[in-house]
Amino acid sequence: MTKKFFYSLFICGFITGQVNAQKMNIDTIAVAILDRMAAMIGDLGSCHVTVSSHYDVQSQHFGLVKHEDEEELYMQGPDKLLIRAEGDRGSRSIYYNGNMLTYYSMETNRYATFPFSAPILEMIDTVNKLYNIDFPAADFFYPSFVDDILSESKKPYLSGHDEGGW
């Protein structure tokens, strides 16, 4: 009986230890810095951001192949946006003036344009849902930026996530 009791106690302790090992410690100073940065970004009337993206793509013959893109984002709130991107996914641009959205591929010399009238964040959400186009650095402009980071940090990491992009 005592052997079963100690064995059960050991198993419970092991499981409890595993659960405690997976708890996340949140750095409150880092969260305060991110909150302050998000507030400053939210107060901006215009900005220019350069994003350098490095990502791996699985190749059947070569394994993981490293790729790179550089994207420049110019925003003048609440409804003007220009994105220029150059890299392994080609050269492309997105223009938005609050009334019209245009996507242009320099590689194929083709463009698509359609009327759209909404603030930038609403346009980004809609275009992302409809066409699966990701916008560089878009997360920084959402008022819920820090809350989204915190909620995502509590989820377990899943490898093999999709490296989507435009």
XYZ file of N, CA, C and O in Angstrom:
664
model
N 0.822 -1.193 0.000
C 0.000 0.000 0.000
C 0.863 1.253 0.000
O 0.574 2.187 -0.727
N 1.902 1.271 0.848
C 2.747 2.462 0.905
C 3.520 2.649 -0.387
O 3.773 3.772 -0.790
N 3.880 1.542 -1.051
C 4.583 1.661 -2.332
C 3.673 2.343 -3.360
O 4.103 3.207 -4.113
N 2.403 1.936 -3.404
C 1.450 2.551 -4.332
C 1.245 4.024 -3.994
O 1.162 4.866 -4.885
N 1.197 4.327 -2.709
C 1.011 5.712 -2.279
C 2.203 6.576 -2.721
O 2.030 7.643 -3.305
N 3.427 6.097 -2.477
C 4.610 6.862 -2.863
C 4.750 6.947 -4.382
O 5.149 7.961 -4.927
N 4.377 5.879 -5.062
C 4.409 5.893 -6.515
C 3.416 6.925 -7.059
O 3.734 7.706 -7.950
N 2.206 6.942 -6.511
C 1.196 7.925 -6.922
C 1.654 9.337 -6.610
O 1.478 10.265 -7.406
N 2.270 9.511 -5.430
C 2.790 10.820 -5.043
C 3.882 11.271 -6.003
O 3.927 12.422 -6.419
N 4.757 10.344 -6.394
C 5.830 10.650 -7.340
C 5.265 11.066 -8.690
O 5.682 12.057 -9.285
N 4.277 10.316 -9.190
C 3.657 10.642 -10.483
C 2.978 12.001 -10.420
O 3.132 12.827 -11.326
N 2.249 12.300 -9.360
C 1.584 13.605 -9.215
C 2.619 14.721 -9.164
O 2.446 15.770 -9.789
N 3.695 14.493 -8.435
C 4.756 15.501 -8.360
C 5.408 15.721 -9.703
O 5.710 16.842 -10.099
N 5.619 14.652 -10.454
C 6.226 14.765 -11.781
C 5.319 15.547 -12.725
O 5.752 16.443 -13.432
N 4.033 15.212 -12.724
C 3.077 15.920 -13.590
C 2.977 17.386 -13.179
O 2.998 18.276 -14.024
N 2.905 17.663 -11.888
C 2.832 19.045 -11.415
C 4.085 19.810 -11.813
O 4.018 20.956 -12.248
N 5.240 19.155 -11.714
C 6.499 19.790 -12.121
C 6.501 20.110 -13.599
O 6.968 21.162 -14.019
N 5.966 19.211 -14.429
C 5.899 19.456 -15.862
C 4.974 20.631 -16.171
O 5.277 21.453 -17.015
N 3.847 20.689 -15.485
C 2.900 21.790 -15.707
C 3.533 23.108 -15.278
O 3.449 24.109 -15.989
N 4.185 23.132 -14.129
C 4.834 24.358 -13.663
C 5.968 24.768 -14.584
O 6.233 25.951 -14.755
N 6.655 23.803 -15.199
C 7.752 24.133 -16.107
C 7.233 24.842 -17.346
O 7.957 25.582 -17.998
N 5.950 24.646 -17.685
C 5.398 25.268 -18.870
C 4.762 26.622 -18.600
O 4.313 27.278 -19.511
N 4.718 27.045 -17.330
C 4.157 28.360 -17.028
C 5.069 29.437 -17.593
O 6.280 29.302 -17.623
N 4.488 30.533 -18.013
C 5.244 31.629 -18.605
C 5.422 32.740 -17.582
O 4.481 33.083 -16.880
N 6.612 33.274 -17.522
C 6.855 34.462 -16.725
C 6.809 35.651 -17.660
O 7.509 35.674 -18.667
N 5.989 36.614 -17.347
C 5.848 37.808 -18.165
C 6.723 38.906 -17.565
O 6.614 39.210 -16.380
N 7.572 39.484 -18.398
C 8.442 40.572 -17.968
C 7.628 41.866 -17.984
O 7.329 42.408 -19.048
N 7.260 42.363 -16.822
C 6.389 43.542 -16.734
C 7.069 44.800 -17.265
O 6.393 45.681 -17.794
N 8.379 44.881 -17.138
C 9.099 46.048 -17.675
C 9.026 46.036 -19.200
O 8.779 47.071 -19.827
N 9.217 44.863 -19.803
C 9.123 44.763 -21.262
C 7.710 45.110 -21.736
O 7.543 45.805 -22.749
N 6.701 44.649 -21.007
C 5.311 44.960 -21.374
C 5.067 46.469 -21.275
O 4.424 47.061 -22.144
N 5.606 47.114 -20.234
C 5.444 48.568 -20.079
C 6.125 49.306 -21.226
O 5.580 50.285 -21.758
N 7.305 48.840 -21.642
C 8.010 49.466 -22.772
C 7.204 49.291 -24.053
O 7.054 50.238 -24.839
N 6.664 48.086 -24.273
C 5.844 47.853 -25.463
C 4.578 48.703 -25.443
O 4.167 49.243 -26.481
N 3.949 48.840 -24.272
C 2.759 49.698 -24.148
C 3.087 51.132 -24.523
O 2.325 51.795 -25.242
N 4.204 51.622 -24.027
C 4.611 53.004 -24.325
C 4.899 53.172 -25.815
O 4.500 54.157 -26.430
N 5.606 52.186 -26.409
C 5.900 52.248 -27.841
C 4.603 52.231 -28.650
O 4.441 53.011 -29.587
N 3.664 51.357 -28.287
C 2.398 51.267 -29.012
C 1.612 52.572 -28.912
O 0.993 53.014 -29.887
N 1.646 53.218 -27.750
C 0.958 54.503 -27.581
C 1.600 55.575 -28.458
O 0.900 56.385 -29.078
N 2.923 55.567 -28.530
C 3.626 56.555 -29.363
C 3.303 56.334 -30.841
O 3.061 57.285 -31.577
N 3.298 55.072 -31.273
C 2.968 54.769 -32.663
C 1.527 55.169 -32.962
O 1.228 55.710 -34.028
N 0.627 54.927 -32.016
C -0.774 55.286 -32.196
C -0.998 56.776 -32.344
O -1.964 57.203 -32.974
N -0.098 57.589 -31.778
C -0.220 59.035 -31.867
C 0.397 59.619 -33.129
O 0.236 60.813 -33.404
N 1.111 58.807 -33.911
C 1.772 59.310 -35.112
C 0.758 59.664 -36.194
O -0.215 58.943 -36.404
N 1.006 60.739 -36.896
C 0.170 61.104 -38.038
C 0.704 60.510 -39.322
O -0.033 60.276 -40.271
N 2.016 60.252 -39.359
C 2.635 59.619 -40.517
C 3.920 58.929 -40.065
O 4.477 59.249 -39.016
N 4.365 57.971 -40.875
C 5.613 57.286 -40.543
C 6.163 56.547 -41.759
O 5.471 56.367 -42.767
N 7.422 56.157 -41.622
C 8.112 55.360 -42.630
C 8.812 54.229 -41.895
O 9.536 54.466 -40.932
N 8.576 52.993 -42.321
C 9.167 51.825 -41.682
C 9.813 50.960 -42.756
O 9.220 50.743 -43.814
N 11.029 50.486 -42.485
C 11.687 49.528 -43.359
C 11.747 48.197 -42.631
O 12.203 48.126 -41.493
N 11.283 47.153 -43.297
C 11.249 45.817 -42.704
C 12.092 44.888 -43.568
O 11.881 44.794 -44.772
N 13.044 44.239 -42.934
C 13.855 43.242 -43.617
C 13.399 41.875 -43.129
O 13.516 41.562 -41.945
N 12.857 41.073 -44.024
C 12.308 39.759 -43.671
C 13.243 38.662 -44.155
O 13.653 38.648 -45.314
N 13.552 37.755 -43.266
C 14.353 36.587 -43.602
C 13.516 35.371 -43.240
O 13.014 35.274 -42.127
N 13.368 34.455 -44.167
C 12.506 33.308 -43.930
C 13.040 32.106 -44.690
O 13.807 32.241 -45.647
N 12.673 30.920 -44.226
C 13.083 29.670 -44.851
C 11.889 29.054 -45.564
O 10.766 29.095 -45.061
N 12.150 28.479 -46.725
C 11.120 27.769 -47.473
C 11.630 26.352 -47.707
O 12.770 26.156 -48.148
N 10.779 25.375 -47.396
C 11.148 23.976 -47.563
C 11.182 23.626 -49.046
O 10.224 23.863 -49.770
N 12.297 23.081 -49.503
C 12.441 22.627 -50.875
C 12.605 21.113 -50.862
O 13.327 20.572 -50.016
N 11.961 20.448 -51.791
C 12.030 18.992 -51.844
C 13.461 18.527 -52.122
O 13.908 17.524 -51.586
N 14.201 19.277 -52.921
C 15.538 18.851 -53.325
C 16.653 19.424 -52.459
O 17.703 18.814 -52.316
N 16.437 20.624 -51.873
C 17.521 21.301 -51.171
C 17.292 21.469 -49.670
O 18.100 22.064 -48.983
N 16.179 21.013 -49.145
C 15.878 21.212 -47.722
C 15.388 22.630 -47.496
O 14.665 23.200 -48.319
N 15.803 23.235 -46.387
C 15.405 24.611 -46.102
C 16.259 25.582 -46.913
O 17.485 25.541 -46.849
N 15.588 26.448 -47.659
C 16.269 27.443 -48.477
C 15.973 28.818 -47.892
O 14.817 29.170 -47.672
N 17.012 29.588 -47.602
C 16.856 30.914 -47.005
C 16.446 31.923 -48.070
O 16.964 31.919 -49.177
N 15.495 32.791 -47.690
C 15.008 33.848 -48.579
C 15.007 35.166 -47.820
O 15.027 35.195 -46.584
N 14.916 36.247 -48.585
C 14.959 37.568 -47.973
C 14.123 38.546 -48.791
O 14.101 38.492 -50.016
N 13.429 39.426 -48.096
C 12.673 40.518 -48.712
C 12.928 41.785 -47.909
O 13.117 41.725 -46.692
N 12.923 42.906 -48.583
C 12.979 44.192 -47.892
C 11.765 44.997 -48.323
O 11.508 45.168 -49.515
N 11.022 45.469 -47.331
C 9.775 46.171 -47.597
C 9.819 47.540 -46.929
O 10.253 47.658 -45.790
N 9.387 48.530 -47.671
C 9.284 49.883 -47.114
C 7.815 50.260 -47.059
O 7.088 50.103 -48.032
N 7.409 50.744 -45.917
C 6.023 51.117 -45.688
C 5.987 52.601 -45.347
O 6.699 53.052 -44.461
N 5.190 53.347 -46.102
C 4.958 54.768 -45.841
C 3.482 54.915 -45.509
O 2.628 54.503 -46.292
N 3.193 55.486 -44.362
C 1.803 55.633 -43.960
C 1.542 57.078 -43.555
O 2.349 57.685 -42.859
N 0.457 57.605 -44.040
C -0.014 58.906 -43.598
C -1.471 58.700 -43.225
O -2.337 58.541 -44.094
N -1.702 58.635 -41.915
C -3.022 58.287 -41.395
C -4.056 59.320 -41.709
O -3.746 60.454 -42.018
N -5.277 58.938 -41.713
C -5.804 57.610 -41.438
C -6.021 56.762 -42.683
O -6.447 55.619 -42.583
N -5.689 57.303 -43.890
C -6.122 56.561 -45.074
C -5.157 56.577 -46.257
O -5.565 56.352 -47.383
N -3.871 56.800 -46.018
C -2.912 56.769 -47.127
C -1.777 55.814 -46.784
O -1.192 55.881 -45.707
N -1.470 54.918 -47.740
C -0.470 53.896 -47.495
C 0.249 53.568 -48.798
O -0.377 53.445 -49.850
N 1.561 53.430 -48.713
C 2.379 52.990 -49.839
C 3.336 51.931 -49.303
O 4.016 52.155 -48.294
N 3.375 50.790 -49.977
C 4.307 49.733 -49.616
C 5.082 49.357 -50.867
O 4.493 49.088 -51.919
N 6.407 49.354 -50.739
C 7.281 48.899 -51.818
C 8.098 47.740 -51.288
O 8.716 47.853 -50.235
N 8.105 46.646 -52.033
C 8.825 45.456 -51.588
C 9.720 44.947 -52.706
O 9.356 44.974 -53.884
N 10.879 44.479 -52.310
C 11.870 43.961 -53.246
C 12.516 42.757 -52.582
O 12.854 42.805 -51.402
N 12.664 41.666 -53.329
C 13.317 40.507 -52.741
C 13.031 39.242 -53.511
O 12.693 39.279 -54.699
N 13.162 38.129 -52.809
C 13.004 36.829 -53.447
C 11.577 36.557 -53.910
O 11.352 35.692 -54.747
N 10.605 37.262 -53.373
C 9.213 37.122 -53.837
C 8.913 38.088 -54.977
O 7.768 38.229 -55.390
N 9.922 38.802 -55.446
C 9.744 39.722 -56.557
C 9.619 41.163 -56.095
O 9.695 41.470 -54.910
N 9.428 42.034 -57.054
C 9.234 43.463 -56.785
C 7.756 43.770 -56.922
O 7.142 43.474 -57.941
N 7.193 44.393 -55.894
C 5.768 44.671 -55.905
C 5.462 45.887 -55.043
O 6.256 46.250 -54.183
N 4.298 46.458 -55.271
C 3.882 47.647 -54.526
C 2.389 47.585 -54.247
O 1.628 46.994 -55.003
N 2.025 48.249 -53.173
C 0.618 48.461 -52.844
C 0.443 49.955 -52.620
O 1.229 50.568 -51.893
N -0.550 50.521 -53.271
C -0.878 51.933 -53.123
C -2.313 52.027 -52.610
O -3.210 51.385 -53.145
N -2.516 52.867 -51.617
C -3.867 53.073 -51.098
C -4.024 54.547 -50.760
O -3.220 55.114 -50.024
N -5.051 55.171 -51.322
C -5.261 56.598 -51.084
C -6.559 56.895 -50.339
O -7.007 58.032 -50.307
N -7.157 55.876 -49.745
C -8.402 56.079 -49.012
C -9.635 55.837 -49.851
O -10.729 55.667 -49.317
N -9.472 55.824 -51.170
C -10.592 55.569 -52.076
C -10.333 54.423 -53.038
O -11.261 53.827 -53.558
N -9.044 54.152 -53.302
C -8.680 53.160 -54.299
C -7.467 52.378 -53.797
O -6.525 52.950 -53.253
N -7.499 51.067 -53.984
C -6.393 50.197 -53.611
C -5.813 49.603 -54.886
O -6.553 49.082 -55.724
N -4.492 49.685 -55.036
C -3.824 49.158 -56.217
C -2.672 48.267 -55.799
O -1.865 48.645 -54.952
N -2.600 47.084 -56.384
C -1.485 46.156 -56.200
C -0.777 46.061 -57.533
O -1.403 45.827 -58.563
N 0.543 46.262 -57.535
C 1.313 46.259 -58.776
C 2.505 45.332 -58.635
O 3.271 45.431 -57.675
N 2.671 44.430 -59.603
C 3.825 43.551 -59.658
C 4.754 44.034 -60.754
O 4.389 44.033 -61.934
N 5.964 44.460 -60.360
C 6.938 44.915 -61.348
C 7.483 43.742 -62.164
O 7.887 43.918 -63.301
N 7.474 42.550 -61.571
C 7.991 41.364 -62.253
C 7.153 41.028 -63.484
O 7.698 40.701 -64.532
N 5.846 41.075 -63.339
C 4.953 40.690 -64.430
C 4.353 41.896 -65.146
O 3.638 41.723 -66.132
N 4.620 43.097 -64.626
C 4.057 44.334 -65.164
C 2.530 44.264 -65.209
O 1.895 44.664 -66.174
N 1.959 43.729 -64.139
C 0.500 43.622 -64.013
C 0.061 44.310 -62.742
O 0.804 44.382 -61.766
N -1.177 44.769 -62.766
C -1.718 45.414 -61.577
C -3.184 45.071 -61.431
O -3.843 44.650 -62.376
N -3.648 45.227 -60.223
C -5.068 45.066 -59.928
C -5.471 46.262 -59.092
O -4.735 46.695 -58.211
N -6.617 46.809 -59.371
C -7.088 47.965 -58.627
C -8.582 47.827 -58.390
O -9.293 47.267 -59.219
N -9.018 48.274 -57.247
C -10.451 48.278 -56.984
C -10.778 49.362 -55.981
O -9.945 49.748 -55.159
N -11.995 49.904 -56.088
C -12.398 50.959 -55.164
C -12.559 50.386 -53.759
O -13.094 49.295 -53.572
N -12.075 51.132 -52.802
C -12.169 50.722 -51.402
C -12.056 51.978 -50.568
O -11.098 52.734 -50.708
N -13.005 52.203 -49.709
C -12.997 53.410 -48.894
C -13.148 53.025 -47.427
O -14.237 52.661 -46.984
N -12.020 53.093 -46.697
C -12.016 52.752 -45.275
C -10.691 53.201 -44.683
O -9.733 53.444 -45.415
N -10.607 53.311 -43.372
C -9.309 53.596 -42.750
C -8.313 52.456 -43.037
O -8.707 51.336 -43.382
N -7.037 52.725 -42.873
C -5.976 51.783 -43.235
C -6.139 50.429 -42.549
O -6.051 49.386 -43.198
N -6.375 50.421 -41.230
C -6.454 49.144 -40.527
C -7.617 48.294 -41.001
O -7.497 47.073 -41.123
N -8.734 48.923 -41.308
C -9.876 48.176 -41.831
C -9.550 47.623 -43.219
O -9.900 46.490 -43.543
N -8.867 48.425 -44.043
C -8.469 47.971 -45.372
C -7.511 46.785 -45.249
O -7.657 45.772 -45.947
N -6.523 46.854 -44.346
C -5.560 45.766 -44.159
C -6.287 44.482 -43.753
O -6.016 43.412 -44.308
N -7.206 44.578 -42.801
C -7.958 43.403 -42.356
C -8.750 42.781 -43.502
O -8.730 41.563 -43.700
N -9.434 43.603 -44.250
C -10.279 43.116 -45.341
C -9.452 42.464 -46.440
O -9.759 41.356 -46.889
N -8.386 43.131 -46.864
C -7.553 42.598 -47.943
C -6.853 41.319 -47.489
O -6.722 40.370 -48.265
N -6.446 41.271 -46.240
C -5.814 40.055 -45.718
C -6.797 38.887 -45.722
O -6.446 37.774 -46.112
N -8.033 39.127 -45.313
C -9.028 38.053 -45.280
C -9.437 37.607 -46.689
O -9.575 36.421 -46.955
N -9.614 38.569 -47.598
C -10.082 38.236 -48.939
C -9.001 37.628 -49.825
O -9.267 36.711 -50.600
N -7.759 38.166 -49.745
C -6.716 37.780 -50.695
C -5.471 37.174 -50.043
O -4.501 36.884 -50.728
N -5.505 37.017 -48.718
C -4.369 36.450 -47.980
C -3.069 37.237 -48.221
O -1.993 36.666 -48.337
N -3.194 38.540 -48.320
C -2.028 39.412 -48.476
C -1.624 39.917 -47.100
O -2.438 40.496 -46.385
N -0.369 39.650 -46.737
C 0.163 40.139 -45.468
C 0.824 41.493 -45.687
O 1.518 41.701 -46.685
N 0.627 42.389 -44.754
C 1.209 43.720 -44.824
C 2.368 43.802 -43.840
O 2.199 43.461 -42.666
N 3.538 44.270 -44.282
C 4.681 44.330 -43.372
C 4.437 45.314 -42.237
O 3.901 46.393 -42.441
N 4.809 44.914 -41.033
C 4.756 45.757 -39.828
C 3.354 46.230 -39.472
O 3.200 47.131 -38.653
N 2.328 45.623 -40.041
C 0.957 46.066 -39.773
C 0.582 45.916 -38.305
O -0.167 46.729 -37.768
N 1.120 44.904 -37.645
C 0.779 44.664 -36.239
C 1.077 45.863 -35.355
O 0.379 46.112 -34.382
N 2.121 46.605 -35.668
C 2.515 47.752 -34.846
C 1.460 48.844 -34.792
O 1.440 49.638 -33.872
N 0.582 48.898 -35.780
C -0.379 49.989 -35.883
C -1.727 49.685 -35.226
O -2.574 50.552 -35.142
N -1.907 48.458 -34.768
C -3.163 48.081 -34.120
C -3.147 48.520 -32.660
O -2.144 48.336 -31.967
N -4.249 49.079 -32.173
C -4.312 49.491 -30.769
C -4.134 48.305 -29.809
O -3.677 48.480 -28.685
N -4.468 47.112 -30.245
C -4.373 45.925 -29.390
C -3.034 45.200 -29.546
O -2.908 44.040 -29.160
N -2.024 45.873 -30.070
C -0.727 45.274 -30.370
C -0.146 44.497 -29.184
O 0.187 43.319 -29.283
N -0.035 45.128 -28.017
C 0.583 44.495 -26.843
C -0.302 43.358 -26.326
O 0.209 42.276 -25.995
N -1.605 43.561 -26.289
C -2.510 42.500 -25.844
C -2.419 41.280 -26.762
O -2.460 40.137 -26.299
N -2.269 41.522 -28.067
C -2.145 40.412 -29.016
C -0.849 39.635 -28.772
O -0.842 38.405 -28.832
N 0.238 40.338 -28.496
C 1.516 39.669 -28.207
C 1.377 38.809 -26.957
O 1.804 37.649 -26.928
N 0.771 39.371 -25.929
C 0.616 38.623 -24.678
C -0.268 37.397 -24.857
O 0.033 36.324 -24.333
N -1.348 37.539 -25.599
C -2.232 36.382 -25.787
C -1.551 35.310 -26.636
O -1.722 34.118 -26.388
N -0.764 35.714 -27.631
C -0.045 34.741 -28.454
C 1.095 34.088 -27.698
O 1.433 32.934 -27.945
N 1.705 34.798 -26.767
C 2.838 34.235 -26.026
C 2.389 33.153 -25.060
O 3.190 32.332 -24.638
N 1.127 33.110 -24.723
C 0.620 32.085 -23.813
C 0.257 30.806 -24.550
O 0.023 29.789 -23.932
N 0.234 30.844 -25.882
C -0.082 29.658 -26.663
C 1.199 28.855 -26.873
O 2.275 29.424 -27.018
N 1.097 27.538 -26.934
C 2.296 26.740 -27.215
C 2.741 26.971 -28.652
O 1.925 27.175 -29.551
N 4.046 26.957 -28.861
C 4.595 27.165 -30.199
C 4.367 25.922 -31.034
O 4.641 24.813 -30.604
N 3.866 26.111 -32.232
C 3.664 25.004 -33.151
C 4.614 25.180 -34.319
O 4.550 26.175 -35.031
N 5.507 24.236 -34.514
C 6.449 24.343 -35.625
C 5.731 24.023 -36.924
O 4.685 23.401 -36.946
N 6.343 24.447 -38.022
C 5.778 24.172 -39.329
C 4.668 25.114 -39.718
O 3.869 24.807 -40.572
N 4.594 26.304 -39.105
C 3.533 27.239 -39.468
C 3.768 27.766 -40.873
O 4.872 27.748 -41.382
N 2.724 28.213 -41.494
C 2.767 28.688 -42.865
C 3.527 29.997 -42.957
O 3.292 30.914 -42.205
N 4.453 30.085 -43.887
C 5.199 31.318 -44.129
C 4.506 32.080 -45.247
O 5.022 32.218 -46.342
N 3.320 32.551 -44.982
C 2.549 33.273 -45.993
C 3.198 34.594 -46.347
O 4.182 35.007 -45.765
N 2.681 35.231 -47.297
C 3.218 36.519 -47.706
C 2.538 36.988 -48.963
O 1.703 36.305 -49.521
N 2.925 38.087 -49.382
C 2.326 38.612 -50.615
C 3.411 38.736 -51.596
O 3.518 38.959 -52.636
